[in-house]
Short mmCIF file of C-alpha atoms and ligand atoms in Angstrom, two decimals:
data_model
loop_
_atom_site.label_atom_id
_atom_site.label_comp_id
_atom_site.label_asym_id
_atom_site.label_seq_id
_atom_site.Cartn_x
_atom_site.Cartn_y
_atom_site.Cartn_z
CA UNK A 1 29.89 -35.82 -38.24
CA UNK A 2 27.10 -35.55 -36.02
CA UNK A 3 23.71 -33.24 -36.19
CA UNK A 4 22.60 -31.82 -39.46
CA UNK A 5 24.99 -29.05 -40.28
CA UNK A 6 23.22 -25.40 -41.27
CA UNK A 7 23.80 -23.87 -44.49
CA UNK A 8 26.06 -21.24 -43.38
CA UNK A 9 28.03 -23.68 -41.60
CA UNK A 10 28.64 -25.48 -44.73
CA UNK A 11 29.53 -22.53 -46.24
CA UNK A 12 31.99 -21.34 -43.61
CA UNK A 13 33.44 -24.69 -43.46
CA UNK A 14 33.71 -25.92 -47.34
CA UNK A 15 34.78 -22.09 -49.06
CA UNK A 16 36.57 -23.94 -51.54
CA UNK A 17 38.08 -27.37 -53.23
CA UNK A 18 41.02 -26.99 -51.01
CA UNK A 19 38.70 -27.10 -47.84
CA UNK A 20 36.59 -30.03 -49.08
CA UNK A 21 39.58 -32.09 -49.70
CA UNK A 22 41.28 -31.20 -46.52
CA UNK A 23 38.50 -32.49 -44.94
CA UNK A 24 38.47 -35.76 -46.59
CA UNK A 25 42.40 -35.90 -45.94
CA UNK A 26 41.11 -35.54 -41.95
CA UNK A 27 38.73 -38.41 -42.12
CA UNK A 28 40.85 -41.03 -44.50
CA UNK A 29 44.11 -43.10 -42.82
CA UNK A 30 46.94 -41.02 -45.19
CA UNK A 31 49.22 -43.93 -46.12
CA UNK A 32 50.72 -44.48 -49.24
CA UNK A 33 49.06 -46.69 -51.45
CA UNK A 34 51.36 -48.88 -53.20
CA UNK A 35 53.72 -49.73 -49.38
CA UNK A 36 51.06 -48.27 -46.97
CA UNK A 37 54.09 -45.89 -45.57
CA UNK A 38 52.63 -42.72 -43.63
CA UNK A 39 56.05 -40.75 -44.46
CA UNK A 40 54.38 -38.90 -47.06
CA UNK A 41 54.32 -35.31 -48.40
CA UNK A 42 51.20 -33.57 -48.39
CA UNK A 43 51.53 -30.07 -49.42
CA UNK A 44 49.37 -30.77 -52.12
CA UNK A 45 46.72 -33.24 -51.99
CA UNK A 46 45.80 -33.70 -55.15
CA UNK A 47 49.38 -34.93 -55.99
CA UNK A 48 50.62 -36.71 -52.82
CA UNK A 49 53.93 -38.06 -53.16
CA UNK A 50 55.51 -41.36 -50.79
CA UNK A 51 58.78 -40.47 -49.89
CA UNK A 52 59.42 -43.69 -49.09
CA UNK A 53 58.94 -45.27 -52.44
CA UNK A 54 57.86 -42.04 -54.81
CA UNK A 55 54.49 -43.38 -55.75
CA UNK A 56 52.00 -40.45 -56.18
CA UNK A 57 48.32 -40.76 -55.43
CA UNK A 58 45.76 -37.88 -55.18
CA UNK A 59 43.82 -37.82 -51.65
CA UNK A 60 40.56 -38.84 -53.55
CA UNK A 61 41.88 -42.40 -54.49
CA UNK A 62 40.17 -44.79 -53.27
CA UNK A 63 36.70 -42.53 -52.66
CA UNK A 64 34.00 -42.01 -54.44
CA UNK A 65 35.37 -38.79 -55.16
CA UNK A 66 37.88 -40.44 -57.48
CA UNK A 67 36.22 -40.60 -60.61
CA UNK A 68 33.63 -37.90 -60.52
CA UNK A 69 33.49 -34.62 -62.52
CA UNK A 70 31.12 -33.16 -60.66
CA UNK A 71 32.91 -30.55 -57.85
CA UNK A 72 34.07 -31.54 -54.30
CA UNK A 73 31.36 -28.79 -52.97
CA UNK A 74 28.50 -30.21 -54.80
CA UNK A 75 28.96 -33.48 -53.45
CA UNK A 76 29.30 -32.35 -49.96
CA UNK A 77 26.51 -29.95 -50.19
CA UNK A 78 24.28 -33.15 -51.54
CA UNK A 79 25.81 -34.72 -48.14
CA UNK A 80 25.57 -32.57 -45.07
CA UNK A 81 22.26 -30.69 -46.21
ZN1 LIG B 101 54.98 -45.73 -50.82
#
């Protein structure tokens, strides 16, 4: 991330929950984390499943995402403003 990002930009770029945590998926090593195997499925990232050894984990374990209530959009708006 580099630069301050402009409003619109944000808004182009985080539309929805499904955006924001694509992005986080981009920036965090996806491994599973129970064996730390990459063979995992994706499709929803919320639910991630290992198909290695079926542990499933959502894409915000781990962050400080994890436990919040507050929306994925909030939190990056407070960020990249
Ligand atoms: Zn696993």
């Amino acid at each position: 991330m580099e630069g301050t990002m402009k409003l619109n930009e944000f808004n182009n770029a985080f539309q929805t929950e499904q955006q924001c945590l694509a992005y986080i998926a981009n920036l965090k090593e996806n491994k599973c984390i129970r064996c730390s195997s990459f063979n995992l499925n994706t499709s929803d990232l919320k639910r991630i499943r290992c198909l290695k050894c079926n542990q499933t984990f959502s894409i915000l374990t781990g962050t400080i995402f994890s436990r919040s209530q507050t929306s994925l959009r909030s939190w990056f708006y407070l960020i990249f403003r």
